[in-house]
Amino acid sequence: NYYGPSATIPAEEMLLDKAQLLGLTAPEMTVLVGGLRSLGINSDSGLSVNSKDTLSNEWFVKLLDMSVAWKPNGTGNTYEGVDRVSGEKVSTATRVDLVFGSNSQLRALAEVYASDDQALLLTDQACYLNPKPKTVALRSSVTTTNTDSEYE
């Protein structure tokens, strides 16, 4: 979540660019970022969770909490979450955190992982953190015709 003062690209665009360079799909990126955040691995200004030693959906739940309104705090990269009723500051989050609530595709994924079904979240996190090696099936011979190439 490091975002230096000389950065000219918005932090959320940098995240999406790095995810693409790593070959991550939107679900993989969502689960990995949410999993790291739920373990407390974030910058000081990121959306924090209470149970930092447990892989849970708490980060997604806090992120999508409709009782919190997010307002820029003047730094350009962080936002303050204020309770809609009392106006009391309850949290802070970065632009990277909030992209999972504002982008329609990422929000849909975040809503799935914020649901009560933590088994899905834990299964997906385990799957993406421990991927099976990709295998490539090699063909022993290639037959060429006049119009096309076919693999036998």
Short mmCIF file of N, CA and C in Angstrom, two decimals, residues 3 16-17 27 74-75 81 96 100 111 123 126 128 144 152:
data_model
loop_
_atom_site.label_atom_id
_atom_site.label_comp_id
_atom_site.label_asym_id
_atom_site.label_seq_id
_atom_site.Cartn_x
_atom_site.Cartn_y
_atom_site.Cartn_z
N TYR A 3 2.55 4.42 -1.26
CA TYR A 3 2.21 5.36 -2.31
C TYR A 3 3.02 6.62 -2.05
N LEU A 16 -4.28 -2.32 -9.84
CA LEU A 16 -4.81 -3.09 -10.96
C LEU A 16 -3.73 -3.40 -12.00
N ASP A 17 -2.81 -2.48 -12.21
CA ASP A 17 -1.71 -2.71 -13.14
C ASP A 17 -0.81 -3.83 -12.64
N PRO A 27 -11.09 -12.14 -9.18
CA PRO A 27 -11.34 -12.88 -7.94
C PRO A 27 -10.07 -13.18 -7.15
N GLY A 74 -8.02 14.86 2.86
CA GLY A 74 -7.13 15.91 2.40
C GLY A 74 -5.75 15.47 1.97
N THR A 75 -5.41 14.21 2.19
CA THR A 75 -4.08 13.74 1.81
C THR A 75 -4.04 13.27 0.36
N GLY A 81 -13.60 7.17 7.52
CA GLY A 81 -14.94 6.60 7.61
C GLY A 81 -15.65 7.18 8.82
N VAL A 96 -6.88 2.28 -2.36
CA VAL A 96 -6.78 0.86 -2.73
C VAL A 96 -7.86 0.06 -2.02
N PHE A 100 -12.42 -1.60 -3.85
CA PHE A 100 -13.20 -2.84 -3.75
C PHE A 100 -14.66 -2.57 -3.40
N GLU A 111 -18.78 -8.42 -2.04
CA GLU A 111 -20.05 -8.76 -1.40
C GLU A 111 -20.19 -10.26 -1.20
N THR A 123 -11.84 -21.19 1.47
CA THR A 123 -11.51 -22.13 0.40
C THR A 123 -10.81 -21.42 -0.74
N ALA A 126 -7.29 -20.29 0.30
CA ALA A 126 -6.36 -21.43 0.30
C ALA A 126 -6.00 -21.83 -1.12
N TYR A 128 -5.98 -19.91 -3.86
CA TYR A 128 -5.14 -18.91 -4.52
C TYR A 128 -3.77 -18.79 -3.87
N THR A 144 0.15 -31.23 -40.75
CA THR A 144 -0.18 -29.99 -41.44
C THR A 144 -0.97 -30.32 -42.70
N GLU A 152 -2.50 -33.82 -33.31
CA GLU A 152 -2.99 -35.19 -33.15
C GLU A 152 -3.03 -35.55 -31.70
#
